[in-house]
Coordinates of C-alpha atoms and ligand atoms in Angstrom, one line a residue:
X1 CA -114.6 119.6 -238.0
X2 CA -115.1 117.5 -241.2
X3 CA -112.1 118.2 -243.7
X4 CA -113.1 119.8 -247.0
X5 CA -112.8 116.3 -248.6
X6 CA -115.3 114.9 -246.1
X7 CA -117.6 117.8 -246.6
X8 CA -117.6 117.3 -250.4
X9 CA -118.3 113.6 -250.3
X10 CA -121.1 114.1 -247.7
X11 CA -122.6 116.7 -250.2
X12 CA -122.3 114.4 -253.2
X13 CA -123.7 111.4 -251.2
X14 CA -126.8 113.6 -250.3
X15 CA -127.2 114.2 -254.0
X16 CA -126.6 110.6 -255.3
X17 CA -127.9 108.5 -252.3
X18 CA -125.6 105.6 -252.5
X19 CA -126.4 102.5 -250.3
X20 CA -122.8 102.6 -248.8
X21 CA -119.7 104.6 -249.2
X22 CA -116.4 102.9 -249.5
X23 CA -113.2 104.9 -249.0
X24 CA -110.4 103.4 -251.1
X25 CA -107.0 102.9 -249.6
X26 CA -105.3 101.2 -252.6
X27 CA -104.6 98.0 -250.5
X28 CA -104.4 94.4 -251.9
X29 CA -107.4 93.4 -249.9
X30 CA -109.4 96.1 -251.3
X31 CA -108.3 95.2 -254.8
X32 CA -109.5 91.6 -254.2
X33 CA -113.1 92.9 -253.1
X34 CA -113.2 95.2 -256.2
X35 CA -112.3 92.4 -258.5
X36 CA -114.9 90.1 -256.9
X37 CA -117.5 93.0 -257.3
X38 CA -116.5 93.2 -261.0
X39 CA -116.8 89.4 -261.5
X40 CA -120.2 89.3 -259.8
X41 CA -121.5 92.2 -262.1
X42 CA -120.9 89.7 -265.0
X43 CA -119.3 92.3 -267.2
X44 CA -115.7 91.1 -266.2
X45 CA -113.8 87.8 -266.6
X46 CA -110.6 86.5 -265.0
X47 CA -108.0 85.6 -267.7
X48 CA -105.8 82.5 -267.8
X49 CA -104.0 82.8 -264.3
X50 CA -100.9 80.8 -265.8
X51 CA -100.3 83.0 -268.7
X52 CA -101.9 86.3 -267.6
X53 CA -101.7 86.3 -263.8
X54 CA -104.1 89.0 -262.3
X55 CA -105.3 89.7 -265.8
X56 CA -109.0 90.9 -266.3
X57 CA -111.2 91.2 -269.3
X58 CA -113.9 93.8 -269.0
X59 CA -116.7 94.3 -271.7
X60 CA -118.2 97.7 -271.7
X61 CA -121.7 98.5 -272.8
X62 CA -121.5 98.3 -276.7
X63 CA -122.9 101.8 -276.9
X64 CA -120.1 103.1 -274.6
X65 CA -116.6 102.2 -276.3
X66 CA -114.8 105.6 -276.8
X67 CA -114.6 109.2 -275.7
X68 CA -117.8 111.2 -276.7
X69 CA -116.7 114.7 -277.8
X70 CA -120.1 115.8 -278.8
X71 CA -121.2 115.6 -275.1
X72 CA -118.1 116.8 -273.5
X73 CA -118.5 120.5 -272.2
X74 CA -116.4 123.3 -270.9
X75 CA -118.6 125.1 -268.4
X76 CA -117.2 128.7 -267.9
X77 CA -119.2 131.6 -266.9
X78 CA -118.6 133.3 -270.1
X79 CA -119.1 131.3 -273.3
X80 CA -116.1 132.9 -275.0
X81 CA -113.7 131.5 -272.4
X82 CA -114.5 128.1 -273.6
X83 CA -113.8 129.3 -277.1
X84 CA -115.1 128.2 -280.7
X85 CA -113.5 124.7 -280.5
X86 CA -115.2 123.4 -277.2
X87 CA -118.9 122.8 -276.4
X88 CA -120.1 125.2 -273.9
X89 CA -122.8 125.0 -271.3
X90 CA -123.4 127.7 -268.6
X91 CA -122.6 126.5 -265.1
X92 CA -126.0 127.1 -263.7
X93 CA -127.7 125.2 -266.6
X94 CA -125.1 122.4 -266.5
X95 CA -125.7 121.9 -262.6
X96 CA -129.4 121.9 -263.1
X97 CA -129.7 119.5 -266.0
X98 CA -127.0 117.2 -265.0
X99 CA -127.7 117.6 -261.3
X100 CA -131.1 116.3 -261.9
X101 CA -129.5 113.1 -263.4
X102 CA -127.3 112.7 -260.4
X103 CA -130.0 112.9 -258.0
X104 CA -130.5 109.4 -256.6
X105 CA -128.3 107.9 -259.3
X106 CA -126.4 105.7 -256.8
X107 CA -129.3 104.3 -255.1
X108 CA -128.6 100.7 -254.2
X109 CA -125.0 101.0 -255.3
X110 CA -121.7 101.7 -253.5
X111 CA -120.1 104.9 -253.8
X112 CA -116.3 104.6 -253.9
X113 CA -114.1 107.5 -252.8
X114 CA -110.8 107.4 -254.6
X115 CA -108.1 109.8 -253.6
X116 CA -105.3 109.8 -256.2
X117 CA -102.1 111.6 -257.0
X118 CA -101.2 112.7 -260.5
X119 CA -97.4 112.6 -260.6
X120 CA -94.6 111.1 -258.6
X121 CA -95.2 110.8 -254.7
X122 CA -92.6 113.5 -253.8
X123 CA -92.8 115.7 -256.9
X124 CA -93.7 119.5 -256.4
X125 CA -95.3 119.3 -259.8
X126 CA -97.7 116.6 -258.8
X127 CA -101.5 117.3 -257.8
X128 CA -104.2 115.6 -256.0
X129 CA -107.6 114.6 -257.3
X130 CA -110.5 112.8 -255.7
X131 CA -112.9 110.8 -257.9
X132 CA -116.2 109.5 -256.5
X133 CA -117.7 106.8 -258.6
X134 CA -120.2 104.0 -258.5
X135 CA -118.2 101.7 -261.0
X136 CA -115.9 99.1 -259.6
X137 CA -114.1 98.9 -263.0
X138 CA -113.1 102.7 -262.6
X139 CA -111.8 101.9 -259.2
X140 CA -109.6 99.0 -260.6
X141 CA -108.4 101.2 -263.6
X142 CA -107.6 104.2 -261.4
X143 CA -105.5 101.9 -259.3
X144 CA -103.3 101.1 -262.3
X145 CA -103.4 104.7 -264.0
X146 CA -102.9 106.8 -260.9
X147 CA -101.2 106.6 -257.5
X148 CA -104.3 105.8 -255.7
X149 CA -105.4 105.4 -252.1
X150 CA -103.3 105.9 -248.9
X151 CA -100.4 107.9 -250.4
X152 CA -102.7 110.4 -252.0
X153 CA -104.9 110.7 -248.9
X154 CA -101.9 111.4 -246.7
X155 CA -100.5 113.9 -248.9
X156 CA -103.9 115.7 -249.0
X157 CA -104.3 115.6 -245.3
X158 CA -107.0 118.3 -244.3
X159 CA -106.3 120.5 -247.3
X160 CA -108.8 121.7 -249.7
X161 CA -106.3 121.4 -252.5
X162 CA -107.7 118.8 -254.6
X163 CA -109.7 118.4 -257.9
X164 CA -113.0 116.9 -257.1
X165 CA -114.5 114.5 -259.8
X166 CA -118.0 113.1 -259.5
X167 CA -118.7 110.1 -261.7
X168 CA -121.8 107.9 -262.1
X169 CA -122.6 105.2 -264.6
X170 CA -126.2 106.3 -264.6
X171 CA -128.1 103.9 -266.7
X172 CA -125.6 104.3 -269.6
X173 CA -128.2 105.7 -271.9
X174 CA -126.1 107.6 -274.6
X175 CA -128.9 110.4 -274.5
X176 CA -128.1 111.1 -270.9
X177 CA -124.3 111.1 -271.1
X178 CA -122.3 114.3 -270.1
X179 CA -118.7 115.0 -269.5
X180 CA -118.6 118.4 -267.8
X181 CA -115.7 120.6 -266.7
X182 CA -116.1 123.6 -264.6
X183 CA -112.5 125.0 -264.7
X184 CA -113.2 128.1 -262.6
X185 CA -114.1 125.9 -259.6
X186 CA -111.8 123.1 -260.7
X187 CA -114.6 120.6 -260.7
X188 CA -115.4 117.6 -263.0
X189 CA -118.9 116.0 -263.5
X190 CA -119.2 112.9 -265.7
X191 CA -122.3 111.0 -266.1
X192 CA -123.7 108.0 -268.2
X193 CA -120.4 106.5 -269.4
X194 CA -117.9 104.0 -267.9
X195 CA -115.3 104.3 -270.7
X196 CA -111.8 105.5 -270.7
X197 CA -111.2 109.4 -270.9
X198 CA -114.9 109.8 -270.0
X199 CA -114.7 107.9 -266.8
X200 CA -111.1 107.7 -265.5
X201 CA -111.4 111.3 -264.6
X202 CA -107.6 111.8 -263.7
X203 CA -106.8 111.4 -267.3
X204 CA -108.2 113.6 -269.9
X205 CA -110.6 115.6 -267.6
X206 CA -108.1 116.6 -264.9
X207 CA -104.7 116.0 -266.2
X208 CA -105.5 117.9 -269.6
X209 CA -108.7 119.9 -269.4
X210 CA -108.7 121.3 -265.8
X211 CA -104.8 121.2 -265.8
X212 CA -104.5 123.1 -268.9
X213 CA -106.6 125.9 -267.3
X214 CA -104.4 125.8 -264.2
X215 CA -101.2 125.8 -266.1
X216 CA -102.2 128.9 -268.1
X217 CA -103.1 130.6 -264.6
X218 CA -99.8 129.5 -263.0
X219 CA -97.3 129.5 -265.8
X220 CA -96.8 126.0 -266.7
X221 CA -97.9 123.5 -269.4
X222 CA -100.3 120.5 -269.4
X223 CA -99.9 118.7 -272.8
X224 CA -101.2 115.7 -274.6
X225 CA -97.6 114.3 -275.0
X226 CA -95.7 111.3 -274.5
X227 CA -92.2 111.7 -272.9
X228 CA -89.3 109.7 -274.0
X229 CA -85.4 109.6 -273.6
X230 CA -83.2 108.9 -276.6
X231 CA -79.9 107.3 -275.5
X232 CA -77.0 107.8 -277.9
X233 CA -73.9 105.6 -278.1
X234 CA -72.1 107.5 -275.4
X235 CA -74.8 106.8 -273.0
X236 CA -76.1 110.4 -273.0
X237 CA -79.9 110.5 -272.9
X238 CA -81.8 113.4 -274.5
X239 CA -85.4 113.8 -273.5
X240 CA -88.2 114.6 -276.1
X241 CA -92.1 115.1 -275.8
X242 CA -94.4 114.4 -278.6
X243 CA -97.9 115.4 -279.2
X244 CA -99.9 113.2 -281.7
X245 CA -103.9 113.0 -281.7
X246 CA -105.6 110.0 -280.3
X247 CA -104.5 106.6 -281.7
X248 CA -101.8 108.3 -283.7
X249 CA -98.8 106.4 -282.1
X250 CA -97.9 108.1 -278.8
X251 CA -97.7 104.9 -276.7
X252 CA -95.8 103.1 -279.7
X253 CA -93.2 105.7 -280.0
X254 CA -92.6 106.1 -276.3
X255 CA -92.2 102.2 -275.9
X256 CA -90.3 101.4 -279.1
X257 CA -87.7 98.9 -279.6
X258 CA -85.1 100.9 -281.4
X259 CA -84.1 99.5 -284.9
X260 CA -80.7 101.2 -284.3
X261 CA -80.0 99.4 -280.8
X262 CA -76.7 97.7 -282.4
X263 CA -75.5 101.2 -282.9
X264 CA -76.2 102.3 -279.4
X265 CA -79.5 104.1 -279.8
X266 CA -82.2 103.1 -277.6
X267 CA -85.5 104.7 -276.2
X268 CA -86.6 104.9 -272.7
X269 CA -90.2 105.5 -271.7
X270 CA -91.1 108.3 -269.2
X271 CA -94.8 108.7 -270.2
X272 CA -97.0 107.7 -273.1
X273 CA -99.9 110.2 -273.1
X274 CA -99.7 113.3 -271.0
X275 CA -96.9 115.7 -269.8
X276 CA -96.9 118.4 -267.1
X277 CA -94.0 120.7 -267.6
X278 CA -92.4 123.7 -265.7
X279 CA -89.4 125.9 -266.4
X280 CA -86.6 124.8 -264.0
X281 CA -83.8 126.7 -262.4
X282 CA -81.5 125.1 -265.1
X283 CA -83.3 127.0 -267.8
X284 CA -84.8 123.8 -269.4
X285 CA -88.5 122.9 -269.4
X286 CA -88.8 119.8 -267.1
X287 CA -91.5 117.2 -267.6
X288 CA -93.3 114.7 -265.3
X289 CA -95.7 112.0 -266.5
X290 CA -98.8 112.5 -264.1
X291 CA -99.9 109.0 -264.7
X292 CA -98.9 105.6 -263.5
X293 CA -100.1 103.3 -266.2
X294 CA -100.8 103.0 -269.9
X295 CA -104.3 102.9 -271.2
X296 CA -103.3 101.7 -274.6
X297 CA -104.9 100.9 -278.0
X298 CA -104.9 97.1 -278.4
X299 CA -105.5 96.6 -282.1
X300 CA -102.2 96.8 -284.0
X301 CA -100.2 96.0 -281.0
X302 CA -98.0 92.9 -281.3
X303 CA -94.7 91.5 -280.8
X304 CA -93.4 93.2 -284.0
X305 CA -94.8 96.5 -283.4
X306 CA -94.5 96.8 -279.7
X307 CA -92.7 94.0 -278.1
X308 CA -92.1 95.9 -274.9
X309 CA -95.8 96.4 -274.1
X310 CA -96.6 92.7 -275.0
X311 CA -94.2 91.7 -272.0
X312 CA -95.6 94.3 -269.7
X313 CA -99.1 93.1 -270.3
X314 CA -98.4 89.6 -269.1
X315 CA -99.5 90.5 -265.6
X316 CA -101.7 92.8 -263.5
X317 CA -103.5 94.1 -266.7
X318 CA -107.0 95.0 -267.5
X319 CA -108.3 94.4 -271.1
X320 CA -111.3 96.2 -272.2
X321 CA -113.4 95.1 -275.3
X322 CA -110.7 92.7 -276.7
X323 CA -111.6 89.2 -277.9
X324 CA -111.0 86.0 -275.9
X325 CA -109.5 82.7 -277.1
X326 CA -110.5 79.3 -275.7
X327 CA -107.3 79.4 -273.4
X328 CA -108.8 82.4 -271.9
X329 CA -106.2 84.8 -273.3
X330 CA -106.9 88.2 -274.9
X331 CA -106.7 88.5 -278.7
X332 CA -107.1 91.3 -281.1
X333 CA -106.4 92.2 -284.7
X334 CA -102.7 92.7 -285.3
X335 CA -101.5 90.7 -282.2
X336 CA -99.4 88.4 -284.6
X337 CA -101.3 85.3 -284.4
X338 CA -104.3 84.2 -286.7
X339 CA -107.7 84.2 -284.9
X340 CA -108.0 80.8 -283.2
X341 CA -110.9 78.6 -283.6
X342 CA -113.5 79.2 -280.8
X343 CA -112.7 82.8 -280.6
X344 CA -115.3 84.9 -278.5
X345 CA -115.6 88.5 -279.8
X346 CA -115.6 91.7 -277.7
X347 CA -119.3 91.4 -277.3
X348 CA -119.0 87.8 -275.8
X349 CA -120.3 86.1 -278.9
X350 CA -118.6 83.4 -280.9
X351 CA -116.7 84.9 -283.6
X352 CA -116.4 83.7 -287.3
X353 CA -114.4 85.2 -290.2
X354 CA -116.4 87.8 -292.0
X355 CA -118.2 89.0 -288.9
X356 CA -116.0 92.2 -288.6
X357 CA -113.3 92.7 -286.1
X358 CA -113.2 90.4 -283.2
X359 CA -111.9 93.2 -280.9
X360 CA -113.5 96.4 -280.8
X361 CA -111.3 99.1 -282.8
X362 CA -110.8 101.2 -279.7
X363 CA -110.2 98.3 -277.4
X364 CA -107.6 98.9 -274.8
X365 CA -105.2 97.6 -272.3
X366 CA -104.5 98.9 -268.9
X367 CA -101.1 98.2 -267.6
X368 CA -98.9 99.5 -264.7
X369 CA -96.1 101.7 -266.3
X370 CA -93.2 100.1 -264.1
X371 CA -93.9 96.7 -265.8
X372 CA -92.6 98.1 -269.1
X373 CA -89.1 96.8 -270.0
X374 CA -88.3 100.3 -271.4
X375 CA -89.3 102.3 -268.4
X376 CA -86.9 105.0 -267.8
X377 CA -84.9 105.0 -264.5
X378 CA -85.9 108.6 -264.2
X379 CA -89.6 108.1 -264.8
X380 CA -90.5 109.0 -261.1
X381 CA -87.8 111.8 -260.7
X382 CA -89.6 114.6 -258.7
X383 CA -87.8 117.2 -260.7
X384 CA -89.0 115.6 -264.0
X385 CA -86.7 115.3 -267.1
X386 CA -85.4 118.2 -269.2
X387 CA -87.0 118.3 -272.6
X388 CA -84.8 119.3 -275.7
X389 CA -87.3 118.7 -278.5
X390 CA -91.1 118.9 -278.9
X391 CA -92.6 116.7 -281.8
X392 CA -95.9 117.4 -283.2
X393 CA -97.4 114.9 -285.5
X394 CA -100.6 113.5 -287.1
X395 CA -102.0 110.8 -289.3
X396 CA -101.9 112.2 -292.8
X397 CA -102.1 110.0 -295.9
X398 CA -100.8 113.1 -298.0
X399 CA -99.2 116.5 -297.7
X400 CA -97.0 116.3 -294.4
X401 CA -93.4 114.9 -294.9
X402 CA -91.9 112.2 -292.7
X403 CA -90.2 114.9 -290.5
X404 CA -89.3 118.6 -290.6
X405 CA -88.0 121.1 -288.2
X406 CA -89.5 124.6 -287.5
X407 CA -87.5 127.7 -288.0
X408 CA -87.8 129.0 -284.3
X409 CA -90.2 129.0 -281.5
X410 CA -92.9 131.1 -283.0
X411 CA -92.9 129.2 -286.1
X412 CA -93.0 126.0 -284.2
X413 CA -96.1 127.2 -282.3
X414 CA -97.7 127.8 -285.8
X415 CA -96.9 124.2 -286.8
X416 CA -98.4 122.9 -283.7
X417 CA -101.4 125.1 -284.0
X418 CA -102.1 123.9 -287.6
X419 CA -101.6 120.2 -287.1
X420 CA -104.2 118.3 -289.1
X421 CA -105.0 114.5 -288.7
X422 CA -107.4 111.8 -289.8
X423 CA -109.8 110.9 -287.0
X424 CA -109.7 107.5 -285.4
X425 CA -111.7 105.1 -283.4
X426 CA -110.5 106.7 -280.0
X427 CA -113.6 109.1 -280.2
X428 CA -117.1 108.2 -281.4
X429 CA -118.0 109.6 -285.0
X430 CA -116.6 109.2 -288.3
X431 CA -113.1 107.7 -288.8
X432 CA -110.5 108.9 -291.3
X433 CA -111.8 112.6 -291.7
X434 CA -109.0 115.1 -291.8
X435 CA -109.4 117.8 -289.1
X436 CA -107.3 120.3 -287.5
X437 CA -106.2 119.2 -284.0
X438 CA -103.9 121.9 -282.8
X439 CA -101.1 120.5 -280.4
X440 CA -103.3 117.3 -280.4
X441 CA -105.3 119.2 -277.8
X442 CA -108.5 119.9 -279.8
X443 CA -110.7 117.6 -277.5
X444 CA -108.6 118.4 -274.5
X445 CA -108.0 122.2 -274.1
X446 CA -110.0 123.5 -271.2
X447 CA -110.2 126.9 -272.4
X448 CA -110.2 129.3 -275.5
X449 CA -107.7 127.9 -277.9
X450 CA -106.7 131.2 -279.0
X451 CA -105.6 132.0 -275.4
X452 CA -103.9 128.7 -275.4
X453 CA -101.8 129.7 -278.5
X454 CA -100.9 133.0 -276.6
X455 CA -99.8 130.9 -273.7
X456 CA -97.5 128.9 -275.8
X457 CA -96.1 132.1 -277.4
X458 CA -95.5 133.7 -274.0
X459 CA -94.1 130.7 -272.2
X460 CA -91.6 130.0 -275.0
X461 CA -90.1 133.4 -274.4
X462 CA -89.6 132.6 -270.8
X463 CA -87.6 129.2 -271.4
X464 CA -83.9 130.0 -271.8
X465 CA -83.3 126.5 -273.4
X466 CA -86.6 126.2 -275.1
X467 CA -87.2 122.8 -276.9
X468 CA -86.7 122.9 -280.8
X469 CA -89.9 122.1 -282.4
X470 CA -90.3 119.3 -285.1
X471 CA -93.3 117.8 -287.1
X472 CA -93.5 114.2 -287.9
X473 CA -95.9 111.9 -290.1
X474 CA -95.4 108.1 -290.0
X475 CA -98.6 107.7 -292.0
X476 CA -98.0 109.0 -295.6
X477 CA -99.3 106.7 -298.2
X478 CA -98.0 105.9 -301.7
X479 CA -100.1 105.5 -304.9
X480 CA -100.9 101.9 -303.8
X481 CA -102.6 103.2 -300.7
X482 CA -99.9 101.5 -298.5
X483 CA -97.8 103.4 -295.8
X484 CA -94.5 104.6 -297.3
X485 CA -92.8 104.4 -294.0
X486 CA -92.4 101.2 -292.0
X487 CA -92.9 102.9 -288.6
X488 CA -92.7 101.7 -285.0
X489 CA -89.1 100.7 -284.1
X490 CA -87.8 102.2 -287.4
X491 CA -89.0 105.7 -286.2
X492 CA -85.8 105.8 -284.2
X493 CA -84.1 106.9 -287.3
X494 CA -86.1 110.1 -287.4
X495 CA -85.5 110.6 -283.7
X496 CA -81.8 110.4 -284.4
X497 CA -82.0 113.0 -286.9
X498 CA -83.9 115.2 -284.4
X499 CA -81.3 114.5 -281.8
X500 CA -78.6 115.6 -284.4
X501 CA -80.5 118.8 -285.2
X502 CA -80.9 119.6 -281.4
X503 CA -77.1 119.1 -281.2
X504 CA -76.5 121.5 -284.1
X505 CA -75.5 118.6 -286.5
X506 CA -77.6 116.9 -288.9
X507 CA -78.0 117.9 -292.6
X508 CA -81.2 119.6 -293.7
X509 CA -82.6 121.4 -296.8
X510 CA -84.6 124.6 -296.2
X511 CA -88.2 124.4 -297.5
X512 CA -91.1 126.8 -297.2
X513 CA -92.5 124.8 -294.2
X514 CA -89.3 124.3 -292.5
X515 CA -86.0 122.2 -292.5
X516 CA -86.5 118.7 -294.1
X517 CA -83.7 116.2 -293.9
X518 CA -81.6 115.7 -297.0
X519 CA -82.2 112.1 -298.2
X520 CA -78.6 111.0 -297.0
X521 CA -79.1 112.7 -293.6
X522 CA -81.3 109.8 -292.2
X523 CA -79.6 106.7 -291.0
X524 CA -81.0 104.0 -293.2
X525 CA -78.6 101.1 -292.8
X526 CA -80.4 97.8 -292.5
X527 CA -83.6 99.3 -293.8
X528 CA -85.0 98.1 -297.2
X529 CA -86.3 101.3 -298.6
X530 CA -85.7 102.8 -302.1
X531 CA -84.3 106.2 -302.7
X532 CA -87.5 107.2 -304.5
X533 CA -89.7 106.2 -301.5
X534 CA -87.5 108.3 -299.3
X535 CA -87.7 111.3 -301.7
X536 CA -91.5 110.8 -301.7
X537 CA -91.5 110.6 -297.8
X538 CA -89.6 113.9 -297.7
X539 CA -91.3 115.6 -300.5
X540 CA -92.9 119.2 -299.8
X541 CA -95.4 119.9 -302.5
X542 CA -96.2 123.6 -303.0
X543 CA -99.7 123.0 -304.3
X544 CA -100.6 120.9 -301.3
X545 CA -99.2 123.4 -299.0
X546 CA -101.0 126.4 -300.6
X547 CA -104.2 124.3 -300.2
X548 CA -103.2 123.9 -296.6
X549 CA -102.8 127.6 -296.2
X550 CA -106.4 128.1 -297.0
X551 CA -107.6 125.2 -294.6
X552 CA -105.5 127.0 -291.9
X553 CA -107.1 130.5 -292.6
X554 CA -110.5 128.8 -292.3
X555 CA -109.7 127.1 -289.0
X556 CA -108.3 130.4 -287.5
X557 CA -111.3 132.5 -288.6
X558 CA -113.6 131.7 -285.8
X559 CA -111.1 132.9 -283.1
X560 CA -111.5 136.4 -284.5
X561 CA -109.3 139.1 -282.9
X562 CA -108.4 136.8 -279.9
X563 CA -106.0 134.9 -282.1
X564 CA -102.3 136.0 -281.5
X565 CA -101.2 138.3 -284.3
X566 CA -97.9 136.2 -284.3
X567 CA -99.8 133.2 -285.7
X568 CA -101.1 135.4 -288.7
X569 CA -97.6 136.6 -289.3
X570 CA -96.4 133.1 -289.6
X571 CA -99.3 132.2 -291.9
X572 CA -98.3 135.2 -294.0
X573 CA -94.6 134.1 -293.9
X574 CA -95.5 130.6 -295.1
X575 CA -97.5 132.1 -298.0
X576 CA -94.6 134.3 -299.0
X577 CA -92.1 131.5 -298.9
X578 CA -94.4 129.3 -301.1
X579 CA -94.8 132.1 -303.5
X580 CA -91.1 132.6 -303.7
X581 CA -90.7 128.9 -304.6
X582 CA -93.4 129.1 -307.2
X583 CA -91.9 132.1 -308.8
X584 CA -88.4 130.6 -309.0
X585 CA -90.0 127.7 -310.8
X586 CA -91.5 129.8 -313.5
Ligands
GTP1 P1 -104.1 107.3 -277.6 O1 -103.9 106.3 -276.5 O2 -105.5 107.0 -278.1 O3 -103.8 108.6 -277.3 O4 -103.3 106.7 -279.0 P2 -101.8 106.8 -279.1 O5 -101.3 108.2 -279.7 O6 -101.0 106.3 -277.9 O7 -101.6 105.7 -280.4 P3 -100.9 104.3 -280.3 O8 -99.4 104.3 -280.1 O9 -101.8 103.4 -279.4 O10 -101.1 103.9 -281.8 C1 -102.5 103.8 -282.4 C2 -102.5 103.0 -283.5 O11 -101.7 103.5 -284.5 C3 -102.2 101.5 -283.2 O12 -103.1 100.7 -284.1 C4 -100.8 101.5 -283.7 O13 -100.5 100.1 -284.1 C5 -100.7 102.4 -284.9 N1 -99.4 103.0 -285.0 C6 -98.6 103.4 -284.0 N2 -97.4 103.8 -284.4 C7 -97.4 103.5 -285.8 C8 -96.4 103.7 -286.8 O14 -95.3 104.2 -286.6 N3 -96.8 103.4 -288.0 C9 -98.0 102.9 -288.3 N4 -98.3 102.4 -289.6 N5 -99.0 102.6 -287.4 C10 -98.7 103.0 -286.0
SPV2 C1 -107.5 109.2 -276.2 O1 -108.5 109.1 -276.8 O2 -106.7 110.0 -276.4 C2 -107.0 108.3 -275.1 C3 -108.1 107.3 -274.9 O3 -105.9 108.2 -274.7 S1 -109.1 107.9 -273.6 O4 -108.6 107.9 -272.3 O5 -110.3 107.2 -273.7 O6 -109.4 109.3 -273.8
MN3 MN1 -101.7 106.0 -276.0

């Protein structure tokens, strides 16, 4: 009897008609073959073996450089189950339309079967996926980003308990590009893109869109969150999980070199992008990082902003769409060196000043997590780590203060549900447009977001030691258009205040939006920042927030009666508090 996996592989092979089928075991020999395949294809180069051993540079098709939200669909039977924030296609239509594209798509190609595990090998929270792909780059990337091959295959055995994901590059024509999710049958189909979250199906497609659906069904959480441990001078480590939209600072926060290291505060990395969390017997929400690597934004990453990752990247890493120096080393804007003479840009052309960025703005590095000097000794704990604080955030030049604390869980859910952030190069489309991105899950929630808010509200009531909920903004700008806050390693000063609030210490002032630190509550020793800048960073402007109320109401509208009443209560509460402040001023 063929196993359920063998049956599915046979079925997709009948549809896509590959020349050969390769079952991936994750071995070193297989890796060598995959790399040779990539080198032969001509879209990948080996980096300098002395300075970047096992390093690769991959150049994607220039029309395929970021996630494509406009062609990402949730295919539920009922359109209302996908909700107003997702694109929807009916399952029969999706299967017909995209099935026709898959038909014969792998002719003359190798079909790789990649069994992979999301989460530590022996964790009960971990889950298995199988990606079938005709891209060698995807195989090499999945080897870094997940626990791929033999270990996953053995854990699966003859079981049908896996999430199948079918992926083909097709002909990379953007008009024939579809990223489809069938949450009711826990199936993923991705056609026509080889890039990042579109193609590495364990990441956004499974670990967020499908997993968020499973999490609601089964009473847990799948969130777009980094996980870090903040160590205090006594050696105690407090874990926090933070949700920021794409390219808004998750990887950098999770890997930071603490500016308060001399005072005994340091940060340990558990995860940089996704958290799967369950209520455990100790009454805490426990989180695992389902991934095994970091797929990080290259531009802006350097020895001053993220020294830990710069060390990690030195071996076994894949760079995508970065520039190349004559020494065969990767280069990008913000790497701490001037562009060298003879630089080759991300498209493989000689670069000259004035030609625009040499590295694509969403160029990325792919690096094994264990190589990070900051990796937590607990990052593979099967039970996960207990979370004491949730931190929401976004990229906002105005309005949102550096940090504030919500009043209680329900208010915290409102804070998360109303995050706004400026769009970045991580997704195709305009950059810098402010949009609502609830819990940083707008592109990643696999079901109706109103039901997702309900899930948050209900789950919170079931966590005896629920995390306290905060909001941060590293990106507030002054009148000169420059960031007011230095960011990166200095962000530990904000984490320290959050820790103090979790422990019931830490000075704060009550404002209509929540508790904001008093200017003297932040540890600022060694930081050259004026009192007026700090005041501006912490300022809560009633007019701004009144405007924000209107934006929030407009965002909530399309959810209709499905939106939990509690969020409208919180909206009204904020309106009342703002009004009270306005009256007091008069
Ligand atoms: P995804 O991987 O797309 O989900 O992004 P991310 O949330 O992990 O963001 P990442 O840490 O890669 O940062 C994205 C960009 O923001 C990079 O160019 C960083 O250099 C920049 N950045 C990160 N943290 C800070 C900060 O504290 N201050 C400032 N000014 N920029 C930051
Ligand atoms: C994001 O956009 O949030 C990413 C990059 O982490 S991708 O994997 O392409 O989705
Ligand atoms: Mn990241």
